[in-house]
Amino acid sequence: MSALARRSQPRSRTLLAVVACAGSLALTGCSSSSHDGAAPSTTATTSAGPTLCSSKSGAHVTGTAVPFGTAAPTGSSSALEISAGRPRVSSVPSGRHGYRLVQVPIKAAVRTNGTFAVDHGQFELVDRSGHVCRQPSINPLSDGFVALTVDEAHTGSGVVAFLVPGSMPTGLLGVRYLPATDATSASLAWQATAPTPAATKASNSCDGGKAKLSTSGSDQTAFGDTISHGDDVVSESVRAGKPHRRAFKPGPTQPNDVDAIDITVRVSAKGADAYVDRRAFALVDGTGRSCRSSQLGSQGETLTSALVKKGHSKDYTIVFWAPKGSAIHGLRLVQLSKPGGTKAQSVWSDSKLTLKPLKG
């Protein structure tokens, strides 16, 4: 019996036990169950501890629950990704009688672009009946957080603490993520019995829309060849190298869920200066879908608009996007007759070219 239970025994019961012992001492002898004279454990009674986290019901879940540790996108743009781990009892005392301190590990990352703050108050821990387990006024855990700030280059992690009845198994608890601290509905939920979501199949194509470009009457050749326009006196020549795939470093100029497709173009001017504009180039895959790019220029891109002096040549790198995990087949680089136009002037292609997903 705990010391607290022994101290809680009424004084009258102790006196009765002493009188009873005195009356039967000659026949049976008498012994105490503890050093403070409490009644034997076989006759002790204790008050029942809390059985529910609280009387407050948790937020309504709008989506499908996933297993603990599963990272899931949230928000209208799915730009933010949240993961909640399995609740575990902490060795740190709760400071509240009848309750244990349970910690939930949280991870947050940016899938595409943006800066987000994830507040500890956006997480709910609920018991089997859907009642909220309250957070302590101050999180005493060393890796607890008030808010996690994440962007393309920085992820966030920490733990949120909750007060849970000492008799409640942690396997019955569920975690919910609220889009705001005062929200009445939860956009994400994690629980032990949730089925593992099916893996998303790679599209194996670029993720832009169907290209609406006219290539009728355009000059067409293979990657690595040169196409010239003009005459013997004044002309502009462009050579497009073979596309290569590389990993972006996390940054605000492109989403976190794409790789780079680099293409080097050499522009040569004869007889007059040659003007070249990034918006005059488009990349289309073998399915006819456009490969997206940044209007502000992706990491590693060196061309916006430029004037190549007559009699000179200059190399530029233009950058397009390939969804991570997707194999891109049969690429065509299209140089348009004017920046932002829809009619092709020159086309470089390789129907057998495949840019495989990067390893790691």
Short mmCIF file of C-alpha atoms in Angstrom, two decimals, residues 34-206:
data_model
loop_
_atom_site.label_atom_id
_atom_site.label_comp_id
_atom_site.label_asym_id
_atom_site.label_seq_id
_atom_site.Cartn_x
_atom_site.Cartn_y
_atom_site.Cartn_z
CA SER A 34 3.48 -0.67 8.10
CA HIS A 35 5.67 1.49 10.24
CA ASP A 36 3.00 4.16 10.74
CA GLY A 37 0.37 1.86 12.23
CA ALA A 38 -1.98 1.79 9.20
CA ALA A 39 -4.46 -1.05 8.90
CA PRO A 40 -3.43 -4.24 7.06
CA SER A 41 -3.61 -3.99 3.24
CA THR A 42 -6.27 -6.68 3.07
CA THR A 43 -8.80 -4.32 4.58
CA ALA A 44 -7.60 -0.97 3.15
CA THR A 45 -9.62 1.06 0.66
CA THR A 46 -8.35 3.72 -1.78
CA SER A 47 -10.17 6.35 -3.78
CA ALA A 48 -10.41 5.64 -7.52
CA GLY A 49 -8.20 7.79 -9.80
CA PRO A 50 -9.43 9.65 -12.90
CA THR A 51 -10.63 7.45 -15.74
CA LEU A 52 -11.11 10.11 -18.44
CA CYS A 53 -8.71 12.80 -19.60
CA SER A 54 -11.41 15.47 -19.25
CA SER A 55 -15.06 16.15 -20.02
CA LYS A 56 -14.20 18.19 -23.13
CA SER A 57 -14.68 16.48 -26.50
CA GLY A 58 -11.90 16.71 -29.06
CA ALA A 59 -12.08 18.38 -32.45
CA HIS A 60 -14.00 16.72 -35.27
CA VAL A 61 -11.68 14.93 -37.72
CA THR A 62 -12.30 15.90 -41.35
CA GLY A 63 -9.81 13.51 -42.94
CA THR A 64 -8.74 9.89 -42.65
CA ALA A 65 -6.56 8.86 -39.70
CA VAL A 66 -3.06 7.52 -40.37
CA PRO A 67 -0.66 5.44 -38.23
CA PHE A 68 1.68 7.14 -35.77
CA GLY A 69 4.88 8.35 -37.41
CA THR A 70 3.25 8.88 -40.80
CA ALA A 71 4.01 12.28 -42.35
CA ALA A 72 0.90 13.78 -43.93
CA PRO A 73 0.34 17.02 -45.87
CA THR A 74 -2.01 19.66 -44.55
CA GLY A 75 -3.47 22.97 -45.69
CA SER A 76 -5.21 23.92 -48.92
CA SER A 77 -1.92 23.82 -50.84
CA SER A 78 -0.53 20.76 -48.98
CA ALA A 79 2.68 22.76 -48.61
CA LEU A 80 3.19 21.77 -44.96
CA GLU A 81 3.83 18.21 -43.79
CA ILE A 82 3.25 17.07 -40.19
CA SER A 83 4.14 13.84 -38.40
CA ALA A 84 3.05 12.81 -34.88
CA GLY A 85 4.77 9.89 -33.19
CA ARG A 86 3.38 7.34 -30.76
CA PRO A 87 2.51 8.77 -27.32
CA ARG A 88 4.94 7.63 -24.61
CA VAL A 89 4.96 8.04 -20.84
CA SER A 90 7.66 10.46 -19.72
CA SER A 91 9.92 9.88 -16.72
CA VAL A 92 9.32 13.50 -15.72
CA PRO A 93 6.70 13.77 -12.93
CA SER A 94 3.40 15.30 -13.97
CA GLY A 95 3.03 17.36 -10.82
CA ARG A 96 -0.64 16.38 -10.64
CA HIS A 97 -1.94 13.55 -8.48
CA GLY A 98 -3.42 10.65 -10.44
CA TYR A 99 -1.92 11.73 -13.77
CA ARG A 100 1.15 10.84 -15.77
CA LEU A 101 3.00 13.06 -18.23
CA VAL A 102 2.72 11.68 -21.75
CA GLN A 103 4.86 13.08 -24.56
CA VAL A 104 4.12 13.09 -28.29
CA PRO A 105 7.03 13.64 -30.71
CA ILE A 106 6.22 16.07 -33.54
CA LYS A 107 8.00 16.71 -36.84
CA ALA A 108 7.20 19.44 -39.37
CA ALA A 109 8.61 20.07 -42.85
CA VAL A 110 7.80 22.11 -45.94
CA ARG A 111 6.92 19.98 -48.98
CA THR A 112 6.85 22.81 -51.50
CA ASN A 113 7.47 26.47 -50.62
CA GLY A 114 6.79 28.81 -47.72
CA THR A 115 7.51 29.59 -44.09
CA PHE A 116 5.16 28.17 -41.44
CA ALA A 117 4.82 28.33 -37.65
CA VAL A 118 3.43 25.20 -35.97
CA ASP A 119 2.09 25.95 -32.47
CA HIS A 120 1.99 23.38 -29.66
CA GLY A 121 -1.67 24.32 -29.12
CA GLN A 122 -2.53 22.92 -32.55
CA PHE A 123 -2.14 19.37 -31.22
CA GLU A 124 -4.75 17.44 -29.26
CA LEU A 125 -4.36 14.14 -27.45
CA VAL A 126 -7.66 12.31 -27.04
CA ASP A 127 -8.63 9.21 -25.06
CA ARG A 128 -10.66 6.27 -26.36
CA SER A 129 -13.93 8.12 -25.84
CA GLY A 130 -12.67 11.21 -27.70
CA HIS A 131 -12.10 13.43 -24.67
CA VAL A 132 -9.20 15.85 -24.70
CA CYS A 133 -6.14 15.22 -22.54
CA ARG A 134 -5.08 18.66 -21.39
CA GLN A 135 -1.58 20.08 -21.70
CA PRO A 136 0.23 21.32 -18.59
CA SER A 137 0.46 25.09 -18.30
CA ILE A 138 4.22 24.80 -18.84
CA ASN A 139 5.82 21.96 -20.78
CA PRO A 140 8.56 20.62 -18.43
CA LEU A 141 10.23 18.45 -21.09
CA SER A 142 13.67 19.53 -22.33
CA ASP A 143 12.72 19.19 -26.01
CA GLY A 144 9.29 20.77 -25.65
CA PHE A 145 8.41 23.72 -27.87
CA VAL A 146 6.07 26.67 -28.01
CA ALA A 147 6.18 26.90 -31.82
CA LEU A 148 8.20 25.29 -34.61
CA THR A 149 9.18 27.58 -37.50
CA VAL A 150 9.92 25.71 -40.73
CA ASP A 151 10.73 26.69 -44.30
CA GLU A 152 12.21 25.07 -47.43
CA ALA A 153 15.63 24.66 -45.84
CA HIS A 154 14.73 24.05 -42.20
CA THR A 155 12.62 21.31 -40.64
CA GLY A 156 11.36 21.35 -37.05
CA SER A 157 10.90 18.76 -34.31
CA GLY A 158 10.03 18.61 -30.61
CA VAL A 159 7.59 17.10 -28.14
CA VAL A 160 4.22 18.18 -26.78
CA ALA A 161 3.31 17.15 -23.22
CA PHE A 162 -0.13 16.02 -22.01
CA LEU A 163 -1.68 15.02 -18.67
CA VAL A 164 -3.12 11.49 -18.86
CA PRO A 165 -4.81 9.43 -16.08
CA GLY A 166 -2.29 7.04 -14.57
CA SER A 167 -4.49 4.00 -15.24
CA MET A 168 -5.06 4.78 -18.93
CA PRO A 169 -3.05 2.71 -21.47
CA THR A 170 -1.22 4.91 -23.99
CA GLY A 171 -2.22 2.51 -26.79
CA LEU A 172 -5.77 3.87 -26.61
CA LEU A 173 -4.72 7.47 -27.22
CA GLY A 174 -4.98 9.37 -30.50
CA VAL A 175 -3.39 12.59 -31.75
CA ARG A 176 -5.05 15.32 -33.81
CA TYR A 177 -3.69 18.38 -35.63
CA LEU A 178 -5.77 21.55 -35.80
CA PRO A 179 -5.27 24.10 -38.61
CA ALA A 180 -5.42 26.78 -35.87
CA THR A 181 -5.28 26.67 -32.08
CA ASP A 182 -8.97 27.51 -31.70
CA ALA A 183 -10.25 25.32 -34.54
CA THR A 184 -13.18 22.97 -33.93
CA SER A 185 -12.13 20.51 -36.63
CA ALA A 186 -8.87 18.61 -37.11
CA SER A 187 -7.24 18.32 -40.53
CA LEU A 188 -5.01 15.38 -39.53
CA ALA A 189 -5.28 12.48 -37.08
CA TRP A 190 -2.97 9.68 -35.96
CA GLN A 191 -3.92 6.50 -34.11
CA ALA A 192 -2.43 3.05 -33.51
CA THR A 193 -5.18 1.15 -35.34
CA ALA A 194 -5.20 3.30 -38.49
CA PRO A 195 -4.35 1.49 -41.75
CA THR A 196 -1.17 2.43 -43.58
CA PRO A 197 -2.06 4.65 -46.57
CA ALA A 198 -1.35 3.28 -50.03
CA ALA A 199 1.88 4.53 -51.56
CA THR A 200 1.43 7.22 -54.19
CA LYS A 201 2.45 5.93 -57.58
CA ALA A 202 4.92 8.11 -59.45
CA SER A 203 3.39 9.78 -62.50
CA ASN A 204 6.57 9.36 -64.59
CA SER A 205 6.01 12.66 -66.33
CA CYS A 206 6.44 16.35 -65.78
#
